[in-house]
JSON list of C-alpha atoms in Angstrom, two decimals:
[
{"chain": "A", "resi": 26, "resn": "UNK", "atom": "CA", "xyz": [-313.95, -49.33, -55.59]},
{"chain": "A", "resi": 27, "resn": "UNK", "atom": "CA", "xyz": [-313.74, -46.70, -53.15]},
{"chain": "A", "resi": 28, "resn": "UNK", "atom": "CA", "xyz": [-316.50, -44.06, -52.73]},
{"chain": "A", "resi": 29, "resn": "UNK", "atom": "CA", "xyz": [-314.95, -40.79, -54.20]},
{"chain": "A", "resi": 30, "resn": "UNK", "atom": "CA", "xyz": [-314.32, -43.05, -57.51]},
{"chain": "A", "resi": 31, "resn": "UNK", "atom": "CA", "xyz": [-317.88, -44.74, -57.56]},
{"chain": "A", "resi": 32, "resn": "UNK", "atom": "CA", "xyz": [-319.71, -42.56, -59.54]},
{"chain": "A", "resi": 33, "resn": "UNK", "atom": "CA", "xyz": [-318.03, -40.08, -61.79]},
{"chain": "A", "resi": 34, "resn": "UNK", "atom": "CA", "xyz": [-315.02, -40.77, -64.34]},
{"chain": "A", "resi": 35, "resn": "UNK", "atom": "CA", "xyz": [-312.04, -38.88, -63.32]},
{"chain": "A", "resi": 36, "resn": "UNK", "atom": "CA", "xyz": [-308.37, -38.32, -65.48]},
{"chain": "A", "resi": 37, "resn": "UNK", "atom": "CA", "xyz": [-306.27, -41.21, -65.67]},
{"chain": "A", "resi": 38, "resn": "UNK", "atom": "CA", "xyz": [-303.39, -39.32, -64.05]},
{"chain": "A", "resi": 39, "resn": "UNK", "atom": "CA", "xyz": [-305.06, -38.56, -61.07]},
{"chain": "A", "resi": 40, "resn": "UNK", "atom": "CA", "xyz": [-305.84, -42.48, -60.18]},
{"chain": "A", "resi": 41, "resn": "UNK", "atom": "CA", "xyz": [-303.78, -43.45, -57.28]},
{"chain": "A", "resi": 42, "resn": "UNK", "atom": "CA", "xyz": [-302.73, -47.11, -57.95]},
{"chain": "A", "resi": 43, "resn": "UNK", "atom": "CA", "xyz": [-304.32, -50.41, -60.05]},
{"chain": "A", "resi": 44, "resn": "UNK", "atom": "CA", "xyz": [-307.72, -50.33, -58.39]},
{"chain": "A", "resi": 45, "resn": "UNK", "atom": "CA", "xyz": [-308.52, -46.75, -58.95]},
{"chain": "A", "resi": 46, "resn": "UNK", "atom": "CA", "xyz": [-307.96, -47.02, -62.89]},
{"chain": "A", "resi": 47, "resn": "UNK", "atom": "CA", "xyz": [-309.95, -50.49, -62.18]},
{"chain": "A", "resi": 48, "resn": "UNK", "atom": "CA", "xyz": [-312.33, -48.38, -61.19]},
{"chain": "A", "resi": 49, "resn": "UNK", "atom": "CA", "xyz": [-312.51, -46.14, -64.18]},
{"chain": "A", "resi": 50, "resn": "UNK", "atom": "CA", "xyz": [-312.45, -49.20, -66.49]},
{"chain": "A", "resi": 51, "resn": "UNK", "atom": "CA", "xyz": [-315.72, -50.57, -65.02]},
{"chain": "A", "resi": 52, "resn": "UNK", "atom": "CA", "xyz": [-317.48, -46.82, -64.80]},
{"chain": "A", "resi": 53, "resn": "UNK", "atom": "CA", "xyz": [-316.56, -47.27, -69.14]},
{"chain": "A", "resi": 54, "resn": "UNK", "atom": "CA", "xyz": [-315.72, -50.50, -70.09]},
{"chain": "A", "resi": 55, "resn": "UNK", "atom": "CA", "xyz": [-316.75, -49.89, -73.66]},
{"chain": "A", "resi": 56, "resn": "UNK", "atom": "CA", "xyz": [-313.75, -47.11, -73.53]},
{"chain": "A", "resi": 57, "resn": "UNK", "atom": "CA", "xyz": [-311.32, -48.82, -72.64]},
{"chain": "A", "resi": 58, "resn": "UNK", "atom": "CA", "xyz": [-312.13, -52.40, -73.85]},
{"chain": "A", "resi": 59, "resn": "UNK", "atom": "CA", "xyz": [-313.91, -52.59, -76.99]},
{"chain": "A", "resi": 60, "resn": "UNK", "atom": "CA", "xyz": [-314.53, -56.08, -77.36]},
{"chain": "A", "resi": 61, "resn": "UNK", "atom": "CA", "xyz": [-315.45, -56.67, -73.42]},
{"chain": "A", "resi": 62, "resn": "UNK", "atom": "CA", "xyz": [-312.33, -59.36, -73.61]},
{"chain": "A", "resi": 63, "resn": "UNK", "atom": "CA", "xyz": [-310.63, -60.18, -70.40]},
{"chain": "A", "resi": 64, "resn": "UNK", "atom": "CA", "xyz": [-307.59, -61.19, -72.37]},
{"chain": "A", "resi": 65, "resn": "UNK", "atom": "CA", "xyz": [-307.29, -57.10, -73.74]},
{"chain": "A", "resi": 66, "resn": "UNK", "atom": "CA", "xyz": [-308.22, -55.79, -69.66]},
{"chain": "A", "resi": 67, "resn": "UNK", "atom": "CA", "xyz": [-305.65, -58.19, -68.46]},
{"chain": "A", "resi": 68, "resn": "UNK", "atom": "CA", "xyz": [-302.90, -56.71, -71.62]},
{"chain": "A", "resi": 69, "resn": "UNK", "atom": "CA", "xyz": [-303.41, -53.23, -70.38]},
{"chain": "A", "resi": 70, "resn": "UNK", "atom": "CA", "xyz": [-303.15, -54.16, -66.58]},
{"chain": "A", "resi": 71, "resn": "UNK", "atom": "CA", "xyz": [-299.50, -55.99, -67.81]},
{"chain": "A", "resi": 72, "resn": "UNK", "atom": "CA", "xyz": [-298.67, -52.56, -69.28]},
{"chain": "A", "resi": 73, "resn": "UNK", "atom": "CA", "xyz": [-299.70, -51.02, -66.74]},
{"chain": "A", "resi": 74, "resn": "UNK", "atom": "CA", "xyz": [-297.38, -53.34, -64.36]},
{"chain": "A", "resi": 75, "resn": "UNK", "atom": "CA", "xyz": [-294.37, -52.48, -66.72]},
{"chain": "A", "resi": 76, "resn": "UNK", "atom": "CA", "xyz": [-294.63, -48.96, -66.55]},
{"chain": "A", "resi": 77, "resn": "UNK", "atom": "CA", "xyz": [-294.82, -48.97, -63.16]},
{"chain": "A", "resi": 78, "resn": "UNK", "atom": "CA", "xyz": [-291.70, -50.94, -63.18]},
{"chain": "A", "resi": 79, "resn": "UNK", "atom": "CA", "xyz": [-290.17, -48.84, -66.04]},
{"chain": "A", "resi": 80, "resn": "UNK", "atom": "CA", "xyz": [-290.58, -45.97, -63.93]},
{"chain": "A", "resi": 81, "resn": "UNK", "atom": "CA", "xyz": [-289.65, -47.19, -60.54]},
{"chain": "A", "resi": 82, "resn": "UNK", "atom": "CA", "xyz": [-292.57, -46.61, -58.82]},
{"chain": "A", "resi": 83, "resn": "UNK", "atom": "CA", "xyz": [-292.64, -49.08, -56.19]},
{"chain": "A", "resi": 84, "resn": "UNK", "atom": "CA", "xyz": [-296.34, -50.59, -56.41]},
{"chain": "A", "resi": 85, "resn": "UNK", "atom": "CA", "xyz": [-297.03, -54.60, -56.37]},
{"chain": "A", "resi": 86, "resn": "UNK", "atom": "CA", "xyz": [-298.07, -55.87, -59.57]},
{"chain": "A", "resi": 87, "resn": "UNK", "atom": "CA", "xyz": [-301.18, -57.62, -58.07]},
{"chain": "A", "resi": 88, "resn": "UNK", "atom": "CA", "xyz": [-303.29, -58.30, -61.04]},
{"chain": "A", "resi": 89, "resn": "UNK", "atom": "CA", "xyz": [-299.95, -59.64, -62.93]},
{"chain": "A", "resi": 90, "resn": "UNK", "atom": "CA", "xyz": [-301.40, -62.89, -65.14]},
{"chain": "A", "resi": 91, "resn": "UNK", "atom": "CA", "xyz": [-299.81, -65.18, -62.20]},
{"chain": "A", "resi": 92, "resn": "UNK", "atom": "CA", "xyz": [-299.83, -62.79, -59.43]},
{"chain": "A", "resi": 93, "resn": "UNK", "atom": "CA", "xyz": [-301.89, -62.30, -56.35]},
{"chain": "A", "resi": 94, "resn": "UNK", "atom": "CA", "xyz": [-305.52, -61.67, -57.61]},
{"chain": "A", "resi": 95, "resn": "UNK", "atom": "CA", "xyz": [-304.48, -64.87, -59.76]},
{"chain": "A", "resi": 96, "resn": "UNK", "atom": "CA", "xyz": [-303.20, -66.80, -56.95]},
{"chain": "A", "resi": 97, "resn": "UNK", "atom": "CA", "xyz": [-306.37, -66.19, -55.09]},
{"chain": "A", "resi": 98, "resn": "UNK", "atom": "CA", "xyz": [-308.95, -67.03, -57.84]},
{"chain": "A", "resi": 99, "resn": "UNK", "atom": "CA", "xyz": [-306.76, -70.40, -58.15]},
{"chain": "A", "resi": 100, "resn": "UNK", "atom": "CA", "xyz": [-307.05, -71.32, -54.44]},
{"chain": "A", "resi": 101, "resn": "UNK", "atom": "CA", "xyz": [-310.90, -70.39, -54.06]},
{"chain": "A", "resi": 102, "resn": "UNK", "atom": "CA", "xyz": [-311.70, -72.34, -57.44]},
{"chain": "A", "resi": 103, "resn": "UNK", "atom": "CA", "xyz": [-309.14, -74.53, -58.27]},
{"chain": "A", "resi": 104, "resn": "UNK", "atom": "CA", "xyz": [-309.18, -73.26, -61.19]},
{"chain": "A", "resi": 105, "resn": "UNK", "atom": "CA", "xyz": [-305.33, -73.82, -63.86]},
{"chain": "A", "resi": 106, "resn": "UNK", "atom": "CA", "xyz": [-303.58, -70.12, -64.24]},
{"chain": "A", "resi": 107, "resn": "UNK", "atom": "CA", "xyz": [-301.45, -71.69, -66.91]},
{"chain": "A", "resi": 108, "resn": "UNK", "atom": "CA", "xyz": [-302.98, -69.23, -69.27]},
{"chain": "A", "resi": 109, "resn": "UNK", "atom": "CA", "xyz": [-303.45, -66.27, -66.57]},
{"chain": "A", "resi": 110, "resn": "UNK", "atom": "CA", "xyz": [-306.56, -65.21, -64.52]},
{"chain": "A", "resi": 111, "resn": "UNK", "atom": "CA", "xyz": [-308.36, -63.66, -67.71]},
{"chain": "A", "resi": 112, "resn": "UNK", "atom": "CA", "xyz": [-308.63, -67.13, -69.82]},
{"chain": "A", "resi": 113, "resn": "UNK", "atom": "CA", "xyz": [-309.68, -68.73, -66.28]},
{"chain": "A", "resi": 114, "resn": "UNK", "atom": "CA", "xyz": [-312.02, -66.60, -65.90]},
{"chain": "A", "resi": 115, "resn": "UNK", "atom": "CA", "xyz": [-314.07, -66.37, -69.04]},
{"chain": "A", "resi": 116, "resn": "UNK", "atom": "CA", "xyz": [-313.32, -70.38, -69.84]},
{"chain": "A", "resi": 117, "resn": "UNK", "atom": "CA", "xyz": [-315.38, -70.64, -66.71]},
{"chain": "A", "resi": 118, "resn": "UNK", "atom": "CA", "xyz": [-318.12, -67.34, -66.12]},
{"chain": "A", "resi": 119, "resn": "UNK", "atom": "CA", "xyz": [-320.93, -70.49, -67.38]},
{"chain": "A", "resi": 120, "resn": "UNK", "atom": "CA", "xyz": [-323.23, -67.71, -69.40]},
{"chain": "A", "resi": 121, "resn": "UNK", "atom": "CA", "xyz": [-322.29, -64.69, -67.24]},
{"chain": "A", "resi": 122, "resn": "UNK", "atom": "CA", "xyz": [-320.57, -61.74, -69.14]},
{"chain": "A", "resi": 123, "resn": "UNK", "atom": "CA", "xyz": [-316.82, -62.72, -68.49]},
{"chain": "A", "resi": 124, "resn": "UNK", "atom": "CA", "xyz": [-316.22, -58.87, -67.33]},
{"chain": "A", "resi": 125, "resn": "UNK", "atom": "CA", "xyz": [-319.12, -58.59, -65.09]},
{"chain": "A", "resi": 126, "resn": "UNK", "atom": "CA", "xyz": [-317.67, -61.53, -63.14]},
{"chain": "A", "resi": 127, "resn": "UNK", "atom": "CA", "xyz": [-314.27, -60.50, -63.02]},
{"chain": "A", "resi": 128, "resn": "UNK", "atom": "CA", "xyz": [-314.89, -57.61, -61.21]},
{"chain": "A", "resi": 129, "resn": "UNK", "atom": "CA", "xyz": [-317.15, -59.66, -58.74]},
{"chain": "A", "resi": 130, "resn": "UNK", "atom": "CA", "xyz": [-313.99, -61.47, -58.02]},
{"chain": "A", "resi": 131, "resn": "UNK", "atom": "CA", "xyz": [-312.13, -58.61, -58.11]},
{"chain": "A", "resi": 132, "resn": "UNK", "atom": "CA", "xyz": [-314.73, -56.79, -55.19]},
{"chain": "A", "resi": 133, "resn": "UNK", "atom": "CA", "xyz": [-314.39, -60.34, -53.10]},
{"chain": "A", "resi": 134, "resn": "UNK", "atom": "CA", "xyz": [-310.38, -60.17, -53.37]},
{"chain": "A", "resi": 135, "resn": "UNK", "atom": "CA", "xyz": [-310.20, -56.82, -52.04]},
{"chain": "A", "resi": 136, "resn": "UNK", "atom": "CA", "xyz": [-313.29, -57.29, -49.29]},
{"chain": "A", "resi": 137, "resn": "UNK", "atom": "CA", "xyz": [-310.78, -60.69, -47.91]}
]
């Protein structure tokens, strides 16, 4: 999460790419994901990758169910993306909020 979005929500058409409406979804969670399921975060990041497709904008799908945030959670755990990053990840957050550890993951990914 980058500093200007840290703190305050901000329009949805002013985020810049995947992370920065990342961002929004963890300053609201309860907005945008009712239930707190990883499986309906990971259905709007798909859309998301499809409209961005749909619309030519030229921006790599990285949190696609087998793309390169799921790639990476595979090689540091071991863990099967047969099912995509979100099942992997709640089948295994062991009594953690499945949410609160995804974006853990998601702020080691990005630090590298």
């Amino acid at each position: 999460m980058t500093a200007a979005s840290a703190g305050r929500p901000k329009p949805i058409d002013r985020c810049q790419d995947v992370y920065d409406v990342l961002a929004q979804i963890r300053l609201r969670p309860g907005m945008w994901i009712r239930d707190g399921s990883l499986r309906a975060l990971e259905n709007i990041l798909i859309g998301y990758s499809v409209a961005l497709d749909v619309h030519g904008i030229d921006e790599k799908p990285v949190m696609w169910p087998d793309g390169p945030f799921a790639q990476w959670v595979q090689s540091r755990f071991g863990w099967s993306m047969s099912a995509g990053w979100a099942f992997a990840i709640q089948a295994h957050a062991e009594g953690e909020e499945p949410l609160e550890v995804f974006f853990r993951l998601l702020d080691e990914y990005r630090a590298g």
